Coordinates of C-alpha atoms in Angstrom, one line a residue:
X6 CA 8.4 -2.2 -34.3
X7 CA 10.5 0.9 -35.5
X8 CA 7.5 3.2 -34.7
X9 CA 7.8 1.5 -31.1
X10 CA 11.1 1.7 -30.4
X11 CA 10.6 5.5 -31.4
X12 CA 8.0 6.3 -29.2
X13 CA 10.1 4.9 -26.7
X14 CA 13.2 7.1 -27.4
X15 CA 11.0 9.5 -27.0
X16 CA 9.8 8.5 -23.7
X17 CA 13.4 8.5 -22.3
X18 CA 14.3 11.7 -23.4
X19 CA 10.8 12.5 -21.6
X20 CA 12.5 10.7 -18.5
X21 CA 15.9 12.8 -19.0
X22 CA 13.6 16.0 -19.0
X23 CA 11.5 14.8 -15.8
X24 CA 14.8 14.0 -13.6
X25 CA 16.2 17.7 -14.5
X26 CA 12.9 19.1 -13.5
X27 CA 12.5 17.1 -10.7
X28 CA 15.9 18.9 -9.6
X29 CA 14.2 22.1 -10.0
X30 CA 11.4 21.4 -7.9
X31 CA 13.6 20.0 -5.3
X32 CA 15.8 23.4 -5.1
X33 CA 12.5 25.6 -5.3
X34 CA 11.3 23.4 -2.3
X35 CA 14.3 24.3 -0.1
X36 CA 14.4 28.6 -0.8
X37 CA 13.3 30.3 2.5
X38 CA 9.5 31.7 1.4
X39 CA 7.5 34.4 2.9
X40 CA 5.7 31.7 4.1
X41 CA 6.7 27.9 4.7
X42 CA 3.5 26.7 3.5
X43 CA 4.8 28.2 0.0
X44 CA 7.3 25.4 -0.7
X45 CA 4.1 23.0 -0.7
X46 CA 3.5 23.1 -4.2
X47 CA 7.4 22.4 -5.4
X48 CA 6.9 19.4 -2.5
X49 CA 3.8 17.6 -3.8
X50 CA 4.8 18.3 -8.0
X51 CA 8.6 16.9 -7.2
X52 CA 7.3 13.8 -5.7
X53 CA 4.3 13.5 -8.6
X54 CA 7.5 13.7 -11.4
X55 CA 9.8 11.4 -9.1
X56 CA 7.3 8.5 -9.1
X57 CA 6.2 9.1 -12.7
X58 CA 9.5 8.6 -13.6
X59 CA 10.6 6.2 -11.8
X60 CA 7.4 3.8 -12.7
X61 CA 7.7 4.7 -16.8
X62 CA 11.3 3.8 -16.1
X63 CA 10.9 0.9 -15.2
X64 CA 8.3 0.3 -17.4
X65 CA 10.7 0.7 -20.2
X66 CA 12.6 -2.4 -19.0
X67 CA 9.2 -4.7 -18.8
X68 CA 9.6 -6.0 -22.4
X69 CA 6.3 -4.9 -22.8
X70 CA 4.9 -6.7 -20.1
X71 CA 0.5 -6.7 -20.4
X72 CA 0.6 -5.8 -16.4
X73 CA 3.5 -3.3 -16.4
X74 CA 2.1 -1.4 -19.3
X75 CA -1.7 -1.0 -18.7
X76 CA -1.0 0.3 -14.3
X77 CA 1.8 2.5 -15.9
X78 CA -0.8 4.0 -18.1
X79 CA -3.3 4.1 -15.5
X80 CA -1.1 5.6 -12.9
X81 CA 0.2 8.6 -15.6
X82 CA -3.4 9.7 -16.5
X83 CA -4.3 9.9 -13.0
X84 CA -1.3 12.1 -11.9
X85 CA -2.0 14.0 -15.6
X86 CA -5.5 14.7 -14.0
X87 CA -4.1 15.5 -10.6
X88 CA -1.5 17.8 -12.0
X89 CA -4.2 19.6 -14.1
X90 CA -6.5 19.9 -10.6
X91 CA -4.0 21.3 -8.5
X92 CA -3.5 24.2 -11.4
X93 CA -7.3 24.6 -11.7
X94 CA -7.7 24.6 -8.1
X95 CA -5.8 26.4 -6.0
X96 CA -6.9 24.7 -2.9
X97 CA -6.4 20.7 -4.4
X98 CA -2.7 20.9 -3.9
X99 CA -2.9 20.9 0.2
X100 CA -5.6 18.8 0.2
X101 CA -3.2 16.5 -1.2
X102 CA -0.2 17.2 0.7
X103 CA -2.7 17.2 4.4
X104 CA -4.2 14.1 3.8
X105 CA -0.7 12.0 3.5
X106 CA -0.9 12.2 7.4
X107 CA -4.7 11.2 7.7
X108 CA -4.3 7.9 5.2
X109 CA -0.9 7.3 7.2
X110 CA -3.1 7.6 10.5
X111 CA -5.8 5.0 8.6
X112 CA -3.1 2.6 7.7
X113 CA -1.8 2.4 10.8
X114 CA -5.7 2.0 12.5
X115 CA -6.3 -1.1 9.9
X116 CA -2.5 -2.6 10.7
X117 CA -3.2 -2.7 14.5
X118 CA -6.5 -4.3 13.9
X119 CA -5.0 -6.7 11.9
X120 CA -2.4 -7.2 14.8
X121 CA -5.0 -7.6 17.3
X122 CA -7.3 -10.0 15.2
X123 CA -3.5 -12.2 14.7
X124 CA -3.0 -12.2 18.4
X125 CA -6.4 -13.4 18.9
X126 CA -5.8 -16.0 16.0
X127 CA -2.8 -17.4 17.8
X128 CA -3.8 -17.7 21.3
X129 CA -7.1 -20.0 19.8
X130 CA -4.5 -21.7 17.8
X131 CA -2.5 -22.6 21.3
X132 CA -5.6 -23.5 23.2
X133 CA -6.5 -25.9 20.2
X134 CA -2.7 -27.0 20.6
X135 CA -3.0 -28.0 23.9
X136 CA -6.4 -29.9 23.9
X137 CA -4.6 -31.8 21.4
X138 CA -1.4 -32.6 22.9
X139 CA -3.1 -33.4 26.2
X140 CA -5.3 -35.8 24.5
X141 CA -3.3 -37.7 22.0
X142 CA -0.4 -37.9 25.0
X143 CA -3.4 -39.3 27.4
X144 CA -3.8 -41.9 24.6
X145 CA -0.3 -42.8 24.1
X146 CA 0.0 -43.3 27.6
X147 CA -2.7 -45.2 27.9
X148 CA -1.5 -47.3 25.0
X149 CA 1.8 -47.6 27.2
X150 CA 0.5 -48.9 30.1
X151 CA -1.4 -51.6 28.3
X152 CA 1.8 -52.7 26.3
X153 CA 3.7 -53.0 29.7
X154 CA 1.5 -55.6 30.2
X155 CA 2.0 -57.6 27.1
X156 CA 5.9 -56.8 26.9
X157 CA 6.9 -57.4 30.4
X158 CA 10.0 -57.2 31.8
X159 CA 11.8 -56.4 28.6
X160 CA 12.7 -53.0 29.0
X161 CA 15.2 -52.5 25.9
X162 CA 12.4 -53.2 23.8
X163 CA 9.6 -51.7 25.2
X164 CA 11.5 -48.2 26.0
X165 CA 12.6 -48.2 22.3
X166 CA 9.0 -48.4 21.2
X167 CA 7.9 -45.8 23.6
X168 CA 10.4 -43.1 22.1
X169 CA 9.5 -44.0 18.8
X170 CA 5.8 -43.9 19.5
X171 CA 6.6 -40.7 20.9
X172 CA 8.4 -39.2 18.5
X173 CA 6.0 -39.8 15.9
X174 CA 3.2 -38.8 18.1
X175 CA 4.7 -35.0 18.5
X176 CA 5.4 -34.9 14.5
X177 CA 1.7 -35.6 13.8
X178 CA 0.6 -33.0 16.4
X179 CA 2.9 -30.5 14.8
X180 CA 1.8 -31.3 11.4
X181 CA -1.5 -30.9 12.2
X182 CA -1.5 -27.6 14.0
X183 CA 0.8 -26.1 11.0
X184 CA -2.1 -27.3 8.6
X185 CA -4.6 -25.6 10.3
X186 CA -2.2 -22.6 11.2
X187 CA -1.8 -22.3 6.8
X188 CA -5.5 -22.4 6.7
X189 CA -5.5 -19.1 7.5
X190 CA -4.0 -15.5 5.8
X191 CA -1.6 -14.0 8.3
X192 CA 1.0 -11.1 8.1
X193 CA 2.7 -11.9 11.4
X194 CA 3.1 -15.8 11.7
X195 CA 6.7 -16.3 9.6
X196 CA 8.3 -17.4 12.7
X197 CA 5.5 -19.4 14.3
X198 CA 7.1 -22.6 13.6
X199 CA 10.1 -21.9 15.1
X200 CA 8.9 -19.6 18.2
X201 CA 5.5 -22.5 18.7
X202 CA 1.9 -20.2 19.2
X203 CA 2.3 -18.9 22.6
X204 CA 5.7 -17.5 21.8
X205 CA 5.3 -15.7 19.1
X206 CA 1.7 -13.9 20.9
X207 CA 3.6 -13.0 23.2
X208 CA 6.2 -11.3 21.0
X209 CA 3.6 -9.8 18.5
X210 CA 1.3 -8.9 21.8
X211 CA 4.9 -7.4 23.6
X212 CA 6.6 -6.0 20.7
X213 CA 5.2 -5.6 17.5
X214 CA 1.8 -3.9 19.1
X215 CA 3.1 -1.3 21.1
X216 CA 5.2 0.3 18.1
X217 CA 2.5 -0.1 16.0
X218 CA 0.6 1.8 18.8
X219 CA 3.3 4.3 19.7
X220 CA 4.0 5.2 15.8
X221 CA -0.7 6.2 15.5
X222 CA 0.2 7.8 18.9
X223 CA 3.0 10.6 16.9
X224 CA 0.7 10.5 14.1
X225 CA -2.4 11.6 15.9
X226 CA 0.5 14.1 17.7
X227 CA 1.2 15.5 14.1
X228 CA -2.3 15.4 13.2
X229 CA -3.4 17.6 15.6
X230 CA -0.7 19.8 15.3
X231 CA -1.3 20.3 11.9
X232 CA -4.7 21.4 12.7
X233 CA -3.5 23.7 15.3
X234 CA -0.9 25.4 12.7
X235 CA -2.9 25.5 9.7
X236 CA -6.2 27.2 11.3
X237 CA -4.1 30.1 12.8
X238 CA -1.8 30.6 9.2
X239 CA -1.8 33.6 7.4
X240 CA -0.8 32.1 4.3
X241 CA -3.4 29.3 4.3
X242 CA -6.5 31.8 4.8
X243 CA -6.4 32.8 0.8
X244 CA -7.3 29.5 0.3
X245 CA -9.5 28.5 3.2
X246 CA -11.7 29.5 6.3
X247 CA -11.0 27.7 9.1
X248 CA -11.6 30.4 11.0
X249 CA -8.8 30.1 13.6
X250 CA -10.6 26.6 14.9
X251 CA -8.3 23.7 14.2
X252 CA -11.9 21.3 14.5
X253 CA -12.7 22.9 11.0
X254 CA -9.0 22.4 9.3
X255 CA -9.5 18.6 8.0
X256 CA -13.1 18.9 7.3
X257 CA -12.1 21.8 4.6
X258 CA -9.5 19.8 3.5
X259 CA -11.7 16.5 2.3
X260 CA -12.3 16.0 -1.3
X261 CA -16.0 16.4 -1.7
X262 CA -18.2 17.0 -4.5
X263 CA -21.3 18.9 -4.6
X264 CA -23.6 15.9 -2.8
X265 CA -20.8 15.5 -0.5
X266 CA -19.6 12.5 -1.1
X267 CA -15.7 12.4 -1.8
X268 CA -14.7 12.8 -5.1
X269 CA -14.5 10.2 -7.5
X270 CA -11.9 9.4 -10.6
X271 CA -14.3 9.9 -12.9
X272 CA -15.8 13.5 -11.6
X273 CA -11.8 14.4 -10.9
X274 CA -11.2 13.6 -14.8
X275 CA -14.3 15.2 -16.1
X276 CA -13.5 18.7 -14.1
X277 CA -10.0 18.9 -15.7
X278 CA -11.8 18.1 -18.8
X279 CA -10.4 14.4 -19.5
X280 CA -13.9 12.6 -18.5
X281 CA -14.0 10.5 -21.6
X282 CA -9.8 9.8 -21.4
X283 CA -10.2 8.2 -18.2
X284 CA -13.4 6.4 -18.8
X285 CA -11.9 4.6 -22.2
X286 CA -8.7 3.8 -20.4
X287 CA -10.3 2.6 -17.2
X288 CA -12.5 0.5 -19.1
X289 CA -9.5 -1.0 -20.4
X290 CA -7.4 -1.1 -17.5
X291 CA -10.0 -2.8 -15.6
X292 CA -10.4 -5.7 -17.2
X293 CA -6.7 -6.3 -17.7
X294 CA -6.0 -5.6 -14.5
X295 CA -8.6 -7.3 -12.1
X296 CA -8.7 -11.2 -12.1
X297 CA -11.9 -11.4 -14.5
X298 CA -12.4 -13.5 -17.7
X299 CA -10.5 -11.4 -20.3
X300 CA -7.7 -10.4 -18.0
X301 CA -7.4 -14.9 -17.4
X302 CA -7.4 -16.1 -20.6
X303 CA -6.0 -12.6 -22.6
X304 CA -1.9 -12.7 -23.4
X305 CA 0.1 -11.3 -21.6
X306 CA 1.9 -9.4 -24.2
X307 CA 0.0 -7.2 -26.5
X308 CA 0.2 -7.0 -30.5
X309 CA 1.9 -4.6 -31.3
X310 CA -0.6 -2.3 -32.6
X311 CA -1.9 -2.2 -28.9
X312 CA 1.8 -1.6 -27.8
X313 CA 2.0 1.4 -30.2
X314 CA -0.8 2.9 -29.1
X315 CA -0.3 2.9 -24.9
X316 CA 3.6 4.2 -25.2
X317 CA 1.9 6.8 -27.7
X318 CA -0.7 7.9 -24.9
X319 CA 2.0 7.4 -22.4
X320 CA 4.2 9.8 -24.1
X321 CA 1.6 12.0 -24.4
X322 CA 0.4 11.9 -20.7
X323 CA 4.1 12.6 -19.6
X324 CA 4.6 15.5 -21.8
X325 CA 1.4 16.9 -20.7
X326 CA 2.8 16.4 -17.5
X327 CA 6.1 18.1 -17.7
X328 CA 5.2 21.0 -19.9
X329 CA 2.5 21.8 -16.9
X330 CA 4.7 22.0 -14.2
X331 CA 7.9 23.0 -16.3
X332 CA 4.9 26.5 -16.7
X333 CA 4.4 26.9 -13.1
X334 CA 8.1 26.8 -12.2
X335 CA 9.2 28.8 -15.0
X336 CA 6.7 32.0 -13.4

């Protein structure tokens, strides 16, 4: 446990080193530059050390939680091998900073489909609502009438068991459509129960959409923008020929390999020469961390040999890490 609690100690004073570089970066990001695509580099290496740091951090607190341990260790070799990319290749840095807007763009795409596919959800979900309420209250009534005839002229009675008859009729109905409304896996249905079906389309259909829309519609603004900027920059032309046609700026900025496919883990980790690194601690990770056999019936706390070792990698990854970027600052 001593050895643990070392590495550990070690680890924070890792952290402490991170947060003072991360205020380096941060001050190197806002110095006027020949060129404003300059301060690029200090922008993508300050947020890479700010969420390092902040997920070891945390980390640290887990009580050596399976989970928290194995995606921290994941996550750090993957920014290790990032870090080491951008230094071997020049050009890996904006692809990185560029495509934030593109996956922002892609998230947004998928969200209003999801919106759309909801919207679509609900208004069957009414329509089923009112076949059933027309149908179960065209039964109740005809149970009424029929009872009028047995009960006669006793109205006390028989208006008491109508309301009760009712009442119970519109909580079964309600219970019903909420089971089959849970049968389902929604985003945008919290408030369905209170708002009924029709409502709440309305308000996803009438609010929710058209921000969702208006937010792609700025993105596909910046995007294009972007395009329009970079292909005519002076700066960006050491790095890549786009020729002055924005068409060719997000083309050359996708991560392919030599088949042109995009670029995997595993070919990213091998090029910065950590092929085998990544492959042992994917293997590992993989199987902790998907919902297969060993992850199911494996503890959730490791022995603390296994401890030892991943906040020994760990500390390793993040002083990799630091001392890389510490060398690019310091020039």
């Amino acid at each position: 446990m001593d050895k643990i609690s070392s590495y550990k100690n070690r680890i924070v004073l890792l952290c402490d080193e991170m947060q003072k570089l991360y205020g380096q970066l941060d001050s190197e990001s806002k110095k006027d530059k020949d060129f404003e695509e300059e301060k690029i580099k200090y922008e993508v290496y300050k947020n890479l050390v700010n969420t390092v740091h902040n997920l070891v951090s945390t980390t640290l607190n887990s009580n050596d939680n399976l989970i928290s341990l194995v995606s921290t260790l994941r996550y750090t070799l993957e920014s290790l091998i990032v870090t080491k990319l951008c230094i071997l290749e020049p050009t890996y840095i904006y692809k990185i900073y560029f495509q934030t807007a593109l996956i922002h763009k892609t998230r947004l795409d998928s969200m209003i489909s999801r919106i759309k596919k909801e919207i679509k959800l609900l208004e069957k979900l009414d329509a089923e609502e009112t076949r059933l309420t027309t149908n179960s209250w065209k039964n109740l009534l005809e149970k009424i009438n029929n009872s009028k005839n047995i009960l006669g002229d006793d109205k006390e009675f028989s208006g008491g068991r109508i309301y009760e008859a009712s009442y119970e009729l519109n909580e079964k109905n309600i219970l019903e459509m909420d089971n089959k409304a849970s049968e389902h896996i929604t985003l945008f249905f919290e408030d369905v129960e209170n708002n009924g079906f029709n409502f709440q389309k309305y308000l996803i259909e009438n609010q929710l959409l058209p921000r969702y829309r208006e937010e792609l519609r700025k993105t596909e603004e910046k995007i294009q923008n972007t395009a329009d900027n970079l292909a005519t920059s002076e700066y960006m032309k050491r790095f890549f020929d786009f020729n002055g046609e924005p068409k060719k700026v997000w083309k050359a900025l996708e991560d392919r390999n030599q088949r042109g496919g995009y670029r995997t883990w595993n070919e990213k980790a091998t090029t910065v020469g950590l092929g085998d690194e990544y492959e042992a601690i994917y293997e590992l990770t993989s199987k902790l961390l998907h919902c297969v056999s060993y992850s199911i019936f494996t503890s959730k706390f490791l022995a603390e040999e296994e401890v030892l070792l991943i906040y020994r990698q760990l500390f390793q990854y993040i002083k990799k890490i630091t001392t890389a970027i510490n060398d690019i600052v310091s020039k």
